[in-house]
XYZ file of C-alpha atoms in Angstrom:
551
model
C 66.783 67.830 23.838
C 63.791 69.764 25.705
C 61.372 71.148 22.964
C 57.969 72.866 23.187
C 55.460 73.501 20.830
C 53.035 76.305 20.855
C 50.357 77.190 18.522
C 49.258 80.402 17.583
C 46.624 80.777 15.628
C 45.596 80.415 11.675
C 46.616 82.753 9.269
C 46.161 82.741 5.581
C 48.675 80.573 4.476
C 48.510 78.084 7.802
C 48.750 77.105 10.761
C 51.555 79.091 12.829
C 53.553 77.072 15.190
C 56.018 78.027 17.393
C 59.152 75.843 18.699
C 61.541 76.123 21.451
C 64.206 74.284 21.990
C 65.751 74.318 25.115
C 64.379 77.670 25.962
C 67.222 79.012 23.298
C 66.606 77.785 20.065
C 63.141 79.587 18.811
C 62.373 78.374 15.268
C 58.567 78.554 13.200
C 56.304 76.526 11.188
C 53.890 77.287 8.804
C 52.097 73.870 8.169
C 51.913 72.715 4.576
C 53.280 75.747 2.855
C 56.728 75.720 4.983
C 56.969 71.985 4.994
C 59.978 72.034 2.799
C 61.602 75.069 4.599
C 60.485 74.669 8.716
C 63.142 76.925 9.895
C 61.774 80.342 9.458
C 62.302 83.478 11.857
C 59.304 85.679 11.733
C 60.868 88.914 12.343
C 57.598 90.962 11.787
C 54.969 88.776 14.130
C 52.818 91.047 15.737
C 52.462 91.513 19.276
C 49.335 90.364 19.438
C 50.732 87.072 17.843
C 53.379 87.010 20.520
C 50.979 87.601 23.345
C 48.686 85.028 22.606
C 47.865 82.564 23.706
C 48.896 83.487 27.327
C 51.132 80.177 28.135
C 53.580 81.727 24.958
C 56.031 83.705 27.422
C 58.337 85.654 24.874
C 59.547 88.904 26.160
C 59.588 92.008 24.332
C 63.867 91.864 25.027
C 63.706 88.032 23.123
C 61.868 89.007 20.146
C 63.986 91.870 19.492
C 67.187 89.811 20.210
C 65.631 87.465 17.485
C 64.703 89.699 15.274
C 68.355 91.767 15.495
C 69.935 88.266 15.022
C 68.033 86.810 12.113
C 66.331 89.525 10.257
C 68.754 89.377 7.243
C 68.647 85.217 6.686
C 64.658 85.374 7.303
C 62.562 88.223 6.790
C 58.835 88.260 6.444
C 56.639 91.029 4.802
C 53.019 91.757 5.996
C 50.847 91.860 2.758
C 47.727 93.607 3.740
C 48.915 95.819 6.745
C 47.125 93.581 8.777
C 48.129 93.153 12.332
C 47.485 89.083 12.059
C 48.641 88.772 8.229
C 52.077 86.877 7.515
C 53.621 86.596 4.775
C 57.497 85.722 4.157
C 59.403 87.546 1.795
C 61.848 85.441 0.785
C 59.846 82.068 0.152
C 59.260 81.835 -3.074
C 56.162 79.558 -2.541
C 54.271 81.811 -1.587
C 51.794 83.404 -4.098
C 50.436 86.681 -4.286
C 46.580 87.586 -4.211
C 45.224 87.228 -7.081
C 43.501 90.661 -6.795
C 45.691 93.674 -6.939
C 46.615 94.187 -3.717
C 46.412 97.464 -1.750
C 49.984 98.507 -1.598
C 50.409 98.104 -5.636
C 49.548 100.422 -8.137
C 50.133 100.562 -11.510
C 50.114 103.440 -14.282
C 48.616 103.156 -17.927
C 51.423 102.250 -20.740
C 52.769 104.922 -22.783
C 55.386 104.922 -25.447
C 58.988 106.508 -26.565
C 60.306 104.968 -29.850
C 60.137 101.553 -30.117
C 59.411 101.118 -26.244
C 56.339 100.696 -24.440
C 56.318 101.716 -20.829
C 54.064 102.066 -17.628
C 54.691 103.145 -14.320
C 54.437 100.852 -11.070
C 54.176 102.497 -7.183
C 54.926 99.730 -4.482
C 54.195 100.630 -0.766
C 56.692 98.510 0.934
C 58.240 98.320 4.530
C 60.572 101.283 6.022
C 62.552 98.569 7.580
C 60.475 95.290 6.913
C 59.806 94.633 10.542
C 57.968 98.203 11.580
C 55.012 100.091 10.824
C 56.676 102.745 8.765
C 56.056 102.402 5.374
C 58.045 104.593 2.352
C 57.234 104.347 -1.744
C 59.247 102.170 -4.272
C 58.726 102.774 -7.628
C 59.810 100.706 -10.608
C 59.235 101.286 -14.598
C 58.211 98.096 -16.863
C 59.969 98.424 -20.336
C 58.823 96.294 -23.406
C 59.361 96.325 -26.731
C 56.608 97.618 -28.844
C 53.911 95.003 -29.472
C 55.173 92.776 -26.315
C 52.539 94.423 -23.763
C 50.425 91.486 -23.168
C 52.994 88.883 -24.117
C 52.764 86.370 -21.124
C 55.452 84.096 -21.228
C 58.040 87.423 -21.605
C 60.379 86.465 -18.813
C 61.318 89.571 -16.450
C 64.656 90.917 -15.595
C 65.344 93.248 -12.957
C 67.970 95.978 -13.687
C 69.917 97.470 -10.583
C 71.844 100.665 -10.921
C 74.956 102.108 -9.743
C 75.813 104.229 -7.275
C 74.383 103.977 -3.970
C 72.027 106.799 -4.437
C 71.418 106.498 -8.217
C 68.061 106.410 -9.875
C 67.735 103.857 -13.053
C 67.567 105.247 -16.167
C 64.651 107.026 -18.138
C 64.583 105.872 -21.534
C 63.920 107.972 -24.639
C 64.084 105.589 -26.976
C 64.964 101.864 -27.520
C 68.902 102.060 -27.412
C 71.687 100.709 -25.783
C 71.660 97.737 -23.274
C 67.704 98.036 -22.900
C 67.067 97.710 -26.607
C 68.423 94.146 -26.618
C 67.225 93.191 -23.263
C 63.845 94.333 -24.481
C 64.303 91.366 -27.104
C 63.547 88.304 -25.131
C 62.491 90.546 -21.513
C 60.340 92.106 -19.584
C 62.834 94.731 -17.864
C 61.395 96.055 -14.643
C 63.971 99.494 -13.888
C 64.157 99.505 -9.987
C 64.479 103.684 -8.688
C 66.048 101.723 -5.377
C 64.826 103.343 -2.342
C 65.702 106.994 -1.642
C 65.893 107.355 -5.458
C 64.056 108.919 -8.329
C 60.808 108.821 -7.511
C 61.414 106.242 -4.636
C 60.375 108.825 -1.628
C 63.765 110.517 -3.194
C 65.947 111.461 -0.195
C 67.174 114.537 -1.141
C 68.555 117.619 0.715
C 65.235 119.344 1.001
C 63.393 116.067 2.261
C 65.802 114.852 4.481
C 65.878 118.381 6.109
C 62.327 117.435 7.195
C 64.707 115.486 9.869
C 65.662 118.156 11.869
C 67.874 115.794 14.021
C 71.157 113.955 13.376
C 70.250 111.193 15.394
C 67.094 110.843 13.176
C 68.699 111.272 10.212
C 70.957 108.479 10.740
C 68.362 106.392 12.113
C 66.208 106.767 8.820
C 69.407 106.140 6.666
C 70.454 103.606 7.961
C 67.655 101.226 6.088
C 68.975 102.647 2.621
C 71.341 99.551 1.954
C 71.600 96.510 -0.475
C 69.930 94.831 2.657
C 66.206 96.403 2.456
C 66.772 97.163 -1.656
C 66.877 93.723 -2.005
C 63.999 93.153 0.286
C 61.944 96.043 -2.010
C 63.160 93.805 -4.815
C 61.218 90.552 -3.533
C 57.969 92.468 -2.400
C 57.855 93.606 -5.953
C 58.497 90.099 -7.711
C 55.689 88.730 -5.102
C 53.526 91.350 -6.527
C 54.632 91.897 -10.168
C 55.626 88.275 -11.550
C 52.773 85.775 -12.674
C 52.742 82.982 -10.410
C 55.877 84.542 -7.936
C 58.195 83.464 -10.579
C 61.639 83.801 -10.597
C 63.310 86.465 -12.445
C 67.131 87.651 -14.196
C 68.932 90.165 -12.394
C 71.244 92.411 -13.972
C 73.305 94.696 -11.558
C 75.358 97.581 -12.438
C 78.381 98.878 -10.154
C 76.298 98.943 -6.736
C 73.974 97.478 -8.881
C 75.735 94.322 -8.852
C 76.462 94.841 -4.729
C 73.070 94.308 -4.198
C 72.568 91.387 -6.160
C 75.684 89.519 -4.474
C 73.585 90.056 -1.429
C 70.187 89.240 -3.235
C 72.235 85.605 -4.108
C 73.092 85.295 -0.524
C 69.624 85.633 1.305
C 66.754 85.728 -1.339
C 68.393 83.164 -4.294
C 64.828 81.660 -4.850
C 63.766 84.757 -6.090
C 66.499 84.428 -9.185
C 66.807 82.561 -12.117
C 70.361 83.982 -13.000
C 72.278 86.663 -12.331
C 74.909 89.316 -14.391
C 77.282 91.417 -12.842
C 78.659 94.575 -15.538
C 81.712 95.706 -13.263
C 79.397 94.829 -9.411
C 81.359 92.521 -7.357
C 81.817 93.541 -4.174
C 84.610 92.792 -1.530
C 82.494 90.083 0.868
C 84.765 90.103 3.837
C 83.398 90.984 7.460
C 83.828 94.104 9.003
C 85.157 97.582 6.603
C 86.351 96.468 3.869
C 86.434 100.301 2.664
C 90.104 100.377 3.787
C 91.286 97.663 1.563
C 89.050 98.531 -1.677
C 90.637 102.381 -1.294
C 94.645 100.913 -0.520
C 94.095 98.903 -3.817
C 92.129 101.637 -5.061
C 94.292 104.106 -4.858
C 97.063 102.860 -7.151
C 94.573 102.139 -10.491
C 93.422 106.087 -10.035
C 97.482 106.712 -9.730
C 97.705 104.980 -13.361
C 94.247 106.904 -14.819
C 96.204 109.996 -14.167
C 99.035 109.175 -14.971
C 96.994 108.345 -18.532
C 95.197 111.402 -18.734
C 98.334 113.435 -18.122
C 100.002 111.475 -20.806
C 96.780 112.110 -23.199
C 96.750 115.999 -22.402
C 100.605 116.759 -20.947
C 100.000 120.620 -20.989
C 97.119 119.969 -18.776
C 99.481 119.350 -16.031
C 100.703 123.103 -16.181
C 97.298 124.288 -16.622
C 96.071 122.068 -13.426
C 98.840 123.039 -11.503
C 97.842 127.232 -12.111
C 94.735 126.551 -11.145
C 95.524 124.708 -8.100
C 97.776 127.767 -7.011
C 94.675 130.287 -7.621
C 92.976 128.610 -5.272
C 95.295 127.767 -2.358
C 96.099 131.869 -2.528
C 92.620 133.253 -2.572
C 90.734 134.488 0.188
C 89.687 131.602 2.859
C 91.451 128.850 0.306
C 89.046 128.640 -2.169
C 86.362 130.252 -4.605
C 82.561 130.407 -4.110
C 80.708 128.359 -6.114
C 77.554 129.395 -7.720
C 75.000 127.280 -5.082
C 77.588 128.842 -2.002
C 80.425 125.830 -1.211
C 83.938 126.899 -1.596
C 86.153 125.385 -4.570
C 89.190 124.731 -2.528
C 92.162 122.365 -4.587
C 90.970 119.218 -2.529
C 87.819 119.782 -3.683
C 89.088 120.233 -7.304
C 90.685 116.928 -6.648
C 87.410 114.837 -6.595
C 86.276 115.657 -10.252
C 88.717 112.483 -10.988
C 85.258 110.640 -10.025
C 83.593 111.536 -13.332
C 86.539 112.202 -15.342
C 88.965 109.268 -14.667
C 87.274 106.229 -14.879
C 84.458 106.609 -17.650
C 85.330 106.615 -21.254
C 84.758 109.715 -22.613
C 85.664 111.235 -19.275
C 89.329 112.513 -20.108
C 88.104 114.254 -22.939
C 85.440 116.137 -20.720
C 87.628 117.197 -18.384
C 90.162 118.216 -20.564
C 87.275 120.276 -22.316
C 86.076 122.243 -18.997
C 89.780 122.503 -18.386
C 90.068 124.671 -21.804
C 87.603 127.292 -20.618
C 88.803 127.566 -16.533
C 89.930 130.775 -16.827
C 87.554 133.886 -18.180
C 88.744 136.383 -20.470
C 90.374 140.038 -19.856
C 88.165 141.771 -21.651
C 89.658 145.503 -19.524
C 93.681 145.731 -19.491
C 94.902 145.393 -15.878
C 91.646 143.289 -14.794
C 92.217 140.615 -12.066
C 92.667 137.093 -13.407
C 88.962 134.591 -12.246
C 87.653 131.312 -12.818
C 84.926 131.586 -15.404
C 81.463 130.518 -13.878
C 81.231 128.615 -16.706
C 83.898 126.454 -15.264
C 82.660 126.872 -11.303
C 79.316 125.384 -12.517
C 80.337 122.805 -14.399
C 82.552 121.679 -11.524
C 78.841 121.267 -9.491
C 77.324 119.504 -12.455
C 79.965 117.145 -12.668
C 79.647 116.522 -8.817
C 76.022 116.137 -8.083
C 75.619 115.724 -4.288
C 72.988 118.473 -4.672
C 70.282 116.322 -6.452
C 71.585 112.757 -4.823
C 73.144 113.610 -1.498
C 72.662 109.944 -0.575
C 75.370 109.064 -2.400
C 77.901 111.181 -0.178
C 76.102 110.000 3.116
C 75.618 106.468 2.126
C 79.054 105.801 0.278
C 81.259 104.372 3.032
C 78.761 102.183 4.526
C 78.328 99.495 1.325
C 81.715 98.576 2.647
C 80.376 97.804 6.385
C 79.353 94.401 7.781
C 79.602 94.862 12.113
C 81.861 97.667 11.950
C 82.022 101.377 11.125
C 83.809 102.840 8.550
C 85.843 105.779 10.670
C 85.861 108.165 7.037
C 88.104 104.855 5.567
C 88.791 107.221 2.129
C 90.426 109.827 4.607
C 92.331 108.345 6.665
C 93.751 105.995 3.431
C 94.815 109.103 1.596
C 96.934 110.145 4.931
C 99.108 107.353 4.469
C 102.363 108.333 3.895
C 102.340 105.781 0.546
C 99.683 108.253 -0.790
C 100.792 111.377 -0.043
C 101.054 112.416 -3.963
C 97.376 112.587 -3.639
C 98.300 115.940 -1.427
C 97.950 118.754 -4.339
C 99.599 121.518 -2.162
C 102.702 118.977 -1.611
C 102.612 118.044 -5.258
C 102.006 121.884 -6.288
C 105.194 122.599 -4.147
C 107.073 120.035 -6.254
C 106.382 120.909 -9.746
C 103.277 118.641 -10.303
C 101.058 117.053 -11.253
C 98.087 117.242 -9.391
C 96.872 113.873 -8.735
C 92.504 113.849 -8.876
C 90.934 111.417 -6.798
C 88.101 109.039 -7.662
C 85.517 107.607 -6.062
C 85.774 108.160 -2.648
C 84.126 110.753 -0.126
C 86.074 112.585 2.661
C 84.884 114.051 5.687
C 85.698 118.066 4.661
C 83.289 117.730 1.255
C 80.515 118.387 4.366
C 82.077 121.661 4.938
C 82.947 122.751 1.295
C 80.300 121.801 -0.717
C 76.598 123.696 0.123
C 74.103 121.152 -0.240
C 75.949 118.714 2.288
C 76.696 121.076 4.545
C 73.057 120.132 6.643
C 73.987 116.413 7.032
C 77.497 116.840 8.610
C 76.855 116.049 11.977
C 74.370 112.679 10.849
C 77.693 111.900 8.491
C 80.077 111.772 10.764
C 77.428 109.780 13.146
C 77.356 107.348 10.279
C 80.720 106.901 10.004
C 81.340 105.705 13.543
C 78.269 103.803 13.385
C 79.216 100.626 14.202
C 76.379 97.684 14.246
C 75.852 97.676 10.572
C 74.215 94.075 9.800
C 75.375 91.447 7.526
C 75.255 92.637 3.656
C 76.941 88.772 2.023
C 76.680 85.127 3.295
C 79.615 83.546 2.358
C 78.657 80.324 3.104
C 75.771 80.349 0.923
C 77.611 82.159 -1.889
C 80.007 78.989 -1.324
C 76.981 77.268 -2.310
C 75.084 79.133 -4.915
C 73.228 77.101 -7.521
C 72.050 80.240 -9.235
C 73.836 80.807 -12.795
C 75.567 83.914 -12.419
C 77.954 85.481 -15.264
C 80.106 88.636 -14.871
C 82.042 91.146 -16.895
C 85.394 92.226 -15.176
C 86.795 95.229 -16.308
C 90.976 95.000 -15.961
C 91.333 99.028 -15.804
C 88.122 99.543 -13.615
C 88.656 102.695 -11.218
C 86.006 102.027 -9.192
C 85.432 98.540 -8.290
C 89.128 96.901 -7.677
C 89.855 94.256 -10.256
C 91.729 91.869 -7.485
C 89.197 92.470 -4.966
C 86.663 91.574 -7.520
C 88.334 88.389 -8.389
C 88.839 87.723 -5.167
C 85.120 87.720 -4.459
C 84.679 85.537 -7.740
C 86.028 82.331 -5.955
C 84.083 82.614 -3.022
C 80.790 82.259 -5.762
C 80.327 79.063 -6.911
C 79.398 78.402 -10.658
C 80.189 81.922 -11.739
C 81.335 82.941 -15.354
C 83.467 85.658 -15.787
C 84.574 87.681 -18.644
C 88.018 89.903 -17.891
C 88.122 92.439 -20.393
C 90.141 95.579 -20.907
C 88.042 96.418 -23.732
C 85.402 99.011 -21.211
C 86.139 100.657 -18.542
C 83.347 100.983 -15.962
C 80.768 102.441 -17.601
C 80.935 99.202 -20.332
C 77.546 98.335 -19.928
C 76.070 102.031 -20.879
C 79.157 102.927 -23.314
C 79.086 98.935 -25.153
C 75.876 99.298 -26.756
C 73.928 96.152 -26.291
C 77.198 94.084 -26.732
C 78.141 93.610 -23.076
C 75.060 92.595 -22.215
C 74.557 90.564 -24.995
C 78.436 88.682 -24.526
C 77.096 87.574 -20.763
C 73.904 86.244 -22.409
C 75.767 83.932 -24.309
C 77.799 83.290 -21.270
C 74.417 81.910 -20.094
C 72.525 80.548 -23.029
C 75.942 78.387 -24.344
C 76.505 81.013 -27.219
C 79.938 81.527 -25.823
C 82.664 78.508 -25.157
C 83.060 77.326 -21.508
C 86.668 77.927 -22.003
């Protein structure tokens, strides 16, 4: 085998030399630090790296090929926005500065009951191999007196959605309460979030092209979040340490792919209703066939709970398929139309207090004749509540984003909308169902290609939405292989009933995970983890910690 070696120059944490093999096989070294790890891909060398010295011949077409090819199993981060400063993100040898570097900020602590809290600002990467940079920001929890407690071990909490910010605390409650007991929790606004250069409908309008849009979007995905997530441990943990993960719904998406290209980073991992479907290409078409049928059984529940709701659905439905242009304004300017009514099954179905909600808002639909002979309207109070409930106004991501968790190499084609065609789901179709006595069937957690006509705030982003649903060369999101392998002690809570992460997808996934725990429980539904108190996440600690039998 024909190999060259290049070198190319010191940096701070080495020599850098350069392989090829055979004039295909390109591989780095770092001397002494990457001794135990040779095989790295530096996907952000500068050109000036490249370029010199002269006898390195790498085109501009090679490096990009490399980078396109590898970025997701090696990534590097630079550290100082230094043209000739390397540093990997995903090695968890390397250390950080000991001085607070330039792209890390932190806040002064401040306190809610029982909670002390401070405020960290991280300026990471747009795309880890650019110059573009955005804002991550992340909130350190502890419990009162904990502060400057150094050997507090950190966990990492990941929220649902995509497009979701974590949660502000008001008080020590819930999950965080007894996390705060033996952690550090770090609460991650993922990129695009909260106060994580938000996108939102007035910044991304700043994009005044579709093209652009997408092209900015498309680095919103478990793929860079997790890379955010190691340029903050780097930063944030004493020493680089390792740290716990907890992932919630999407949450839990990202930290199947933080286990299959950044495990180092973790000590152990829990899932609260997050495992994702792993297979290449969409998998969006089999998560919404299987889908489908549990939000078939929530109504069928909630119908059961309320049965004159079906009557009172059904009326409403009929108001709106005979008005004026198929619908009813809404207070921001969308159109109610009955699909639309549909899709408040994704906040009322699969939560637990959310068939009481909706049967509430259903009481007060219709407003009172308060003049004999006056014509028969929604009540605004119901119209706006509708918008509350849907909340693409404040985190449109969510609705541009959705489909795309699903995508490894292929695009998505609106997967939710061409599913629901399918002549096995056509009593998803409320004018069919109207026709036929009822009920009206509401969907769940799924977006369709006609919400970017109906509903105001999306309609902007219609053309970049349907560009990112054809959008094809989405990269890898899982390595199965190394999930195959994983040596990181990961424990799960399965909900049975869960609407919105398929119970035999998820167990699917399960086996392809080595070592993994798993607790199947009817007990929650999706929102356990929030709704449980601290119990949930207390039951997968003892998962971990031997509280709980192995069988």
């Amino acid at each position: 085998m024909l190999a060259h070696e290049f070198e190319v120059g010191v940096t701070p944490y080495g020599q850098l030399k350069i392989i090829i093999i055979n004039k295909f096989i390109f591989s780095f070294e770092m001397r002494a630090i990457f001794l135990s790890n040779p095989i790295l891909l530096l996907l952000r060398l500068p050109s000036s790296i490249l370029l010199h010295p002269p006898r390195l011949l790498l085109s501009h077409q090679s490096v990009n090929h490399l980078r396109h090819r590898y970025r997701y199993r090696y990534c590097l981060h630079c550290y100082c926005c230094s043209s000739t400063t390397i540093v990997p993100a995903m090695d968890a040898n390397i250390k950080p500065s000991s001085e607070s570097p330039p792209d890390h900020s932190v806040g002064d602590w401040f306190s809610v009951p029982e909670l002390r809290l401070r405020d960290h600002w991280f300026t990471v990467p747009l795309d880890y191999y650019s110059d573009a940079k955005i804002t991550v920001f992340a909130r350190e929890v502890v419990a009162v007196g904990k502060e400057e407690q150094e050997n507090l071990p950190y966990l990492l909490f990941l929220q649902g959605g995509p497009g979701f910010e974590s949660p502000r605390p008001t008080e020590a409650s819930g999950w965080i309460k007894k996390a705060c007991e033996e952690y550090r929790v770090i609460l991650l606004d993922q990129r695009g979030t909260g106060m994580s250069t938000p996108v939102t409908v007035s910044s991304l309008a700043q994009i005044t092209s579709a093209d652009k849009q997408v092209d900015y979007l498309k680095h919103f995905r478990a793929d860079n979040i997790v890379q955010d997530a190691e340029f903050i441990r780097l930063r944030l943990l004493p020493n680089a340490g390792q740290w716990t993960v907890l992932g919630q719904s999407y949450g839990g998406f990202c930290a199947v792919t933080y286990l299959s290209f950044a495990p180092q980073g973790l000590k152990q991992v829990l899932l609260t209703g997050g495992i994702p479907p792993v297979k290449k290409g969409c998998t969006a078409d089999a998560v919404y066939n299987e889908c489908f049928e549990q939000i078939f059984h929530q109504n069928e529940k909630y119908y059961k709970r309320y049965p004159k709701d079906i009557e009172v659905v059904c009326e409403v439905v009929s108001y709106l398929a005979e008005s004026e242009g198929g619908g009813v304004v809404l207070p921001s300017g969308g159109l109610l139309t009955a699909r639309g009514l549909q899709i408040i099954g994704l906040s009322g179905l699969g939560s637990s207090t959310g068939f009481e909600r909706l049967h509430y808002m259903f009481e007060r639909v219709w407003d009172p004749i308060l003049v004999p002979g006056a014509k028969k309207s929604i009540s605004y109070f119901f119209l706006k509540e509708i918008e509350n409930w849907m909340a693409f106004d404040t985190n449109p991501l969510y609705a541009l984003m959705h489909e795309s968790i699903y995508c490894q190499g292929s695009a998505s084609r609106w997967s939710a909308h061409r599913i629901r065609k399918e002549e096995k789901h056509s009593r998803f179709d409320a004018i069919k169902a109207l026709k036929e006595g009822g009920p009206i069937l509401f969907t769940g957690e799924m977006v369709f290609p006609w919400m970017f006509d109906e509903i105001h705030a999306l309609k902007p982003f219609k053309d970049a939405a349907h560009l990112l649903a054809k959008k094809k060369d989405w990269p890898s999101l899982y390595d199965i292989a190394v999930l195959n392998n994983n040596k990181v002690p990961v424990v799960a809570a399965v909900y049975y009933e869960d609407m919105f992460v398929n119970f035999k997808l998820a167990m699917g996934t399960a086996k392809e995970i080595a070592g993994i725990r798993l607790w199947v429980t009817n007990e929650f539904m999706h929102s356990g983890l929030r709704d449980g108190g601290g119990d949930v996440f207390d039951h997968l600690l003892g998962l971990l910690d031997g509280r709980k039998p192995l069988f």
